[in-house]
Amino acid sequence: MRQSTPMELRMGAAREGRLSLPGLPRMLTSEHPLPWLLPLTAMLLVFTVYPLIYNIWLSFHEYVPFKRALVPVGTDNWARLLADERFWGAMGTTFLYFFVVLGIELVLGIALAMLLDSDAPGYGLLRSLLTLTLVIPPAITGMMFLLMEDAQFGVLTWALQGIGLLSPDTPILATPSTALAGVMLADIWQWTPFMVLIVLAGLRSLPPEPYEAAMLDGAGPWMIFRKITLPLLSKVLAVAILIRGIDLFRVFDYMFVMTSGGPGTSTYTLSLYAWQQTFSFIQWGYGATLSLVTLALILILANLFIWISKVRW
Amino acid sequence: MKDSDRKQYLARAVDDYVKGRMNRRRFLGVAAQLGLGAAALGSGIARPFLGSPAWAASDDDLMPSAENLAWVKEVSAPFRGTTLKLATESTPPSNVLNGSLKKFFEEASGMKVEIEILPLEQVLQKLTLDVASQLGTYDLYYVDQSWAASISRDVFDPREQIDAKPDLAMPGYDISDFLPALVDGICRYEDRMVGVPYDIPIFIMMYRKDIYEQMGFQAPATMEEWLTQSEAITSEMGPKLYGAAGQMKSGHYSLECEWTSILWGNGGSIFDKDGKFSGNDEAGLAAMAYYDRLHKTMPPGATSWTWDGQGQAIAQGVAATMLSWGEFFPYFDDPASTKISGLMEAVRCPKPASLRTPGECGFGEIPGVGHQGGSSLAVSRNSKNPDAAWIFMQWATSADTQALITTLGGGTGPTRNSVYDDPRVIANRRVGAGTTRHLDVVRETIASDMGSEPDLPAWAQISSDTIPVNLGRYFAGEIASAKECMDQIAKETDRLAAM
C-alpha cells in the first residue's frame, strides 16, 4: 500500500476538521458549510430579511406626527390601497412604461447589436462609445432631456416642430398625451446600449456551424435570424429582459426630475408614488404598503417570466 | 444706473481710494462694476470683473463684527470641541454661512459647525426622522413655514431661551428687530415662536422697463392692469416675446405658490373662517378665470416650468413680466448670465381687486399678493447641545451676520429691519450681479402686501400635491372646468385638513 505524502495527510486532516493549513485560520480550512454560509446569511438577514419584515410590520402601522410615534392601524393601509385611484393610475402607468420601453429597447438593442457585430476597423470604438450613456446617472439624463424637451428652449422640441411632428403650443412634458413618451425617450436613450452589449456578447458566442449549414441550405438572412439567431439568443435575451424589466418596474429618477409625476398624475409610477407618500407626506405605513406591492409584483412577474422562458441559473 | 449716478459713485470711490478708506482690490472691483476697463486704470489686468459677489468675501469691510466674535469666544468656552449640525435647504443664507462665514464662528468658538445643504424635501425627511426618533442628530432645525405647526413643540421658543439663559444672550440681538410681519407669517404658531425668521423669498413684481416704455405702459399697479398689459404685449410681440412668465409645473409646489398669489389678488382665500377650502367660491372661480387669461399670455412652456424655468424665460428675454420670488432680481442684473442686465425693474405687487382679512380665513392664512416662502431657524429640543446651538443661532441671525449674508449672498432679502439700512447693503444698490436695488420693494412688500399660507399639519401634502396636481390636471385639459377642479381640491383638502 502506497504511503500518503505529508501534503495528503494534511489535506485529509483538514477535511476532517482536525488540522489547519499552514498560515490559514482553522475556520478557513473547514469543509463544514456553516462558516462559509455565515457571512452571506448575516448580510441577507441584515440587508434583506430584516428590512422586509420591518416593511411588512410597518404596513400595518402609520406615523402620527402629533404623537411622534408609529401607531397600529390594522389593515387600513391595505384597504386604502384598494380604494386609492392614484395607486391604480400609477400601476397602469408603470405597466405601460414597462412594456413599451422594454419592447423598444429590446428591438433596438437587437438591431444595433447585429449592426455592430463586426470585426471591421472602427467597430470596437463604436461599441466602446455606446457604453458611455450607461455611466451617466439617470437623474442627469433626466435633466438633459428636461432641457432638450423644454417647450421654449429645447433642441428636441425645436427639431420635432421643424419636421412637423409637434405643434408649437404642445409642450412635450406638460401635455398628458406626450409627457410619458417624453420620459420614455430619456430611458430608451440611456439603456438601449445596455441591451446592445448583452445581445452583442450573446451574438459573439454563437457557434458558426448552424449558420454555415443554413447558408448551404439556401436560407435567407431573415430566415437565419428568425430560425437560428433568435432561438440561440433566447437565454441571453431572457436575462436581459429580466434585468431591464426589474429596473423598469422600479423607475423613479426620470419622472422625479422631468415631470414630478405630472401633468396631473399622468406620469406617476408606483415607485414615485411610494417615495412621495413615504418621504414627502411622511406616511411611512402607506409608503411601506406601496413598496411591498411593487416588490410582490416584481417577484411574481420575474418568476413567471423565468418559468415561461425556462431560464436556468 | 444713470450716467450721473455712475459718475458720482465713481468719484466717491476715487475719493475713498485716495484717502485710504478703500483698498486697491475693492477699488478695482467698483471701477469694473461701473464699466471702466482695467486698462483705463493702468492696472494691466485684462479680465473684467464679472460682478460675482464672491470677490467681496475677502474685503476688510465685509468681515463679521469683531465685537460679536468676541462675545462668541467668551460664551463658547464651555462648548469648545462641540460639533453642531444643521440640515437646511440650499438658500442664500445657508450657502453663505456654509461657504464664507461659519469659519469665523468656528475660529472664535472652538466649535465645529456642519451644515448639510439639501433639497427641501430631504430636509423635511431628516427633520421628521430626527423628531420621531428624538436622537438629536441635528441641533438646529431649518423650518419651512409650512412645517411650523407640526414642529412647534419640538423646538425652543427663542424668547424662552433668552429669559432662561440671560448669560448666553447676545448683546443687542433684539428679537423685535425681526420684521413683525415675518414673525407672524413664518414662525408663529398659536402663541409660540418657532425659531426666528431666517430667510424670506417673497413675490414682487418684476417687469422689463424697455418693453413697457416701448408699449407706453406704466408699471402694473393693479392685477387687472397687469393682465391687460400682458395680453397686449403677447398680442403685439408674441411669439418672440410674451407678456408674462409663469411657474405652472403640474404637481410642483411652485404652481401652488403662483395660484395662491392670484387667488388672494382676486379677493379669494384658501380656507374660509370655518376651516373649509374656499378656492371654489365665487372669488376663487374669478381667480381661476383670471389665471386662465394670464396663462394665455405666457410662453407655451410655462406649464412645464417651476420658478427656475420662469426665471430663465425672463433672463433669456422671452417674457416681459413676472410676479415671483424677489431673489431672482439680482440674477437678472448680472450681465454675465442674462441678456437683460439693467433692463428689469422691481415694484410692489399689483393691488388686488379685493382682499380678504385674516379673520375671514382659516388656519392662520394671511391673504396678500406678495406670497412669501420664508423659513425660520430654531434650536431643536432634542439637541444634545442646545446652549451651544443657541449661541450659533444668535450669531447666524444677528443683524451683522445678516448684512454680510445679504451682501455676499447676492442680494437676498434680510429678515431684520435694520439690515435694510445697513451701509454695506445700501452700497450694493447698483446694476450688476448681487444688486440690492430691489430690497426697498422687498421691505415694502413684506410690510404691506405679504401673503402667508395657512398653518396646519396636512399643509405640506395639500400645498405640494393636492393643489398643484389638480391644477396641473386642469391646465393640461384633464379636468374640464375650473369649478370641477376646485371642487375636487376642496374634497381632498377638507378630508386631509380633518385628519
Tab-separated table of N, CA, C and O in Angstrom, chain A residues 5 45 58 69 77 95 106 130 157 192 194 201 215 227 241 246 288 294 301 305:
chain	number	residue	atom	x	y	z
A	5	THR	N	1.576	11.032	1.215
A	5	THR	CA	2.557	12.116	1.345
A	5	THR	C	2.130	13.045	2.490
A	5	THR	O	0.949	13.035	2.886
A	45	LEU	N	-29.667	38.588	6.208
A	45	LEU	CA	-30.543	38.885	7.346
A	45	LEU	C	-30.612	40.382	7.611
A	45	LEU	O	-31.687	40.940	7.801
A	58	LEU	N	-44.382	47.561	9.192
A	58	LEU	CA	-44.696	48.983	9.013
A	58	LEU	C	-46.010	49.182	8.257
A	58	LEU	O	-46.750	50.140	8.501
A	69	ALA	N	-45.100	59.082	16.895
A	69	ALA	CA	-44.941	57.624	17.025
A	69	ALA	C	-45.682	56.901	15.914
A	69	ALA	O	-46.584	57.457	15.278
A	77	ASN	N	-54.095	50.426	5.830
A	77	ASN	CA	-53.266	50.819	4.685
A	77	ASN	C	-53.570	49.950	3.477
A	77	ASN	O	-53.564	50.440	2.338
A	95	PHE	N	-47.035	49.767	-15.685
A	95	PHE	CA	-47.113	48.657	-16.648
A	95	PHE	C	-46.925	49.154	-18.079
A	95	PHE	O	-46.219	48.530	-18.865
A	106	LEU	N	-35.555	46.463	-26.452
A	106	LEU	CA	-35.198	45.117	-26.908
A	106	LEU	C	-34.998	45.092	-28.420
A	106	LEU	O	-33.976	44.605	-28.927
A	130	LEU	N	-20.626	53.347	-27.223
A	130	LEU	CA	-22.019	53.041	-26.888
A	130	LEU	C	-22.236	52.899	-25.384
A	130	LEU	O	-23.343	53.138	-24.877
A	157	THR	N	-37.532	69.763	-28.987
A	157	THR	CA	-38.805	70.408	-29.326
A	157	THR	C	-38.666	71.144	-30.650
A	157	THR	O	-39.521	71.050	-31.540
A	192	THR	N	-30.792	51.567	-23.946
A	192	THR	CA	-30.701	50.690	-25.107
A	192	THR	C	-29.280	50.125	-25.261
A	192	THR	O	-29.109	48.928	-25.558
A	194	PHE	N	-27.333	49.148	-23.087
A	194	PHE	CA	-27.186	48.005	-22.182
A	194	PHE	C	-27.667	46.732	-22.883
A	194	PHE	O	-27.019	45.678	-22.844
A	201	ALA	N	-22.774	40.365	-26.760
A	201	ALA	CA	-21.998	39.300	-26.109
A	201	ALA	C	-22.559	37.938	-26.498
A	201	ALA	O	-21.805	36.989	-26.769
A	215	MET	N	-26.801	28.440	-44.577
A	215	MET	CA	-26.446	29.101	-45.836
A	215	MET	C	-26.311	28.090	-46.963
A	215	MET	O	-26.717	28.349	-48.087
A	227	LYS	N	-34.918	31.760	-37.430
A	227	LYS	CA	-34.848	30.335	-37.096
A	227	LYS	C	-33.567	29.925	-36.354
A	227	LYS	O	-33.531	28.873	-35.731
A	241	ILE	N	-33.913	40.792	-20.568
A	241	ILE	CA	-35.288	41.236	-20.295
A	241	ILE	C	-35.543	41.250	-18.795
A	241	ILE	O	-36.157	42.178	-18.261
A	246	ILE	N	-36.920	44.410	-14.360
A	246	ILE	CA	-36.960	44.757	-12.928
A	246	ILE	C	-36.631	46.241	-12.745
A	246	ILE	O	-37.297	46.956	-11.994
A	288	ALA	N	-44.796	52.057	2.902
A	288	ALA	CA	-44.306	50.675	3.002
A	288	ALA	C	-45.259	49.722	2.271
A	288	ALA	O	-44.818	48.786	1.585
A	294	THR	N	-45.209	46.767	-4.903
A	294	THR	CA	-44.252	46.812	-6.024
A	294	THR	C	-43.346	45.585	-5.985
A	294	THR	O	-43.111	44.927	-7.005
A	301	LEU	N	-43.938	38.671	-11.449
A	301	LEU	CA	-43.639	38.785	-12.880
A	301	LEU	C	-42.301	38.136	-13.230
A	301	LEU	O	-42.191	37.441	-14.242
A	305	PHE	N	-41.880	34.938	-15.598
A	305	PHE	CA	-41.054	35.043	-16.800
A	305	PHE	C	-39.981	33.950	-16.828
A	305	PHE	O	-39.739	33.325	-17.870
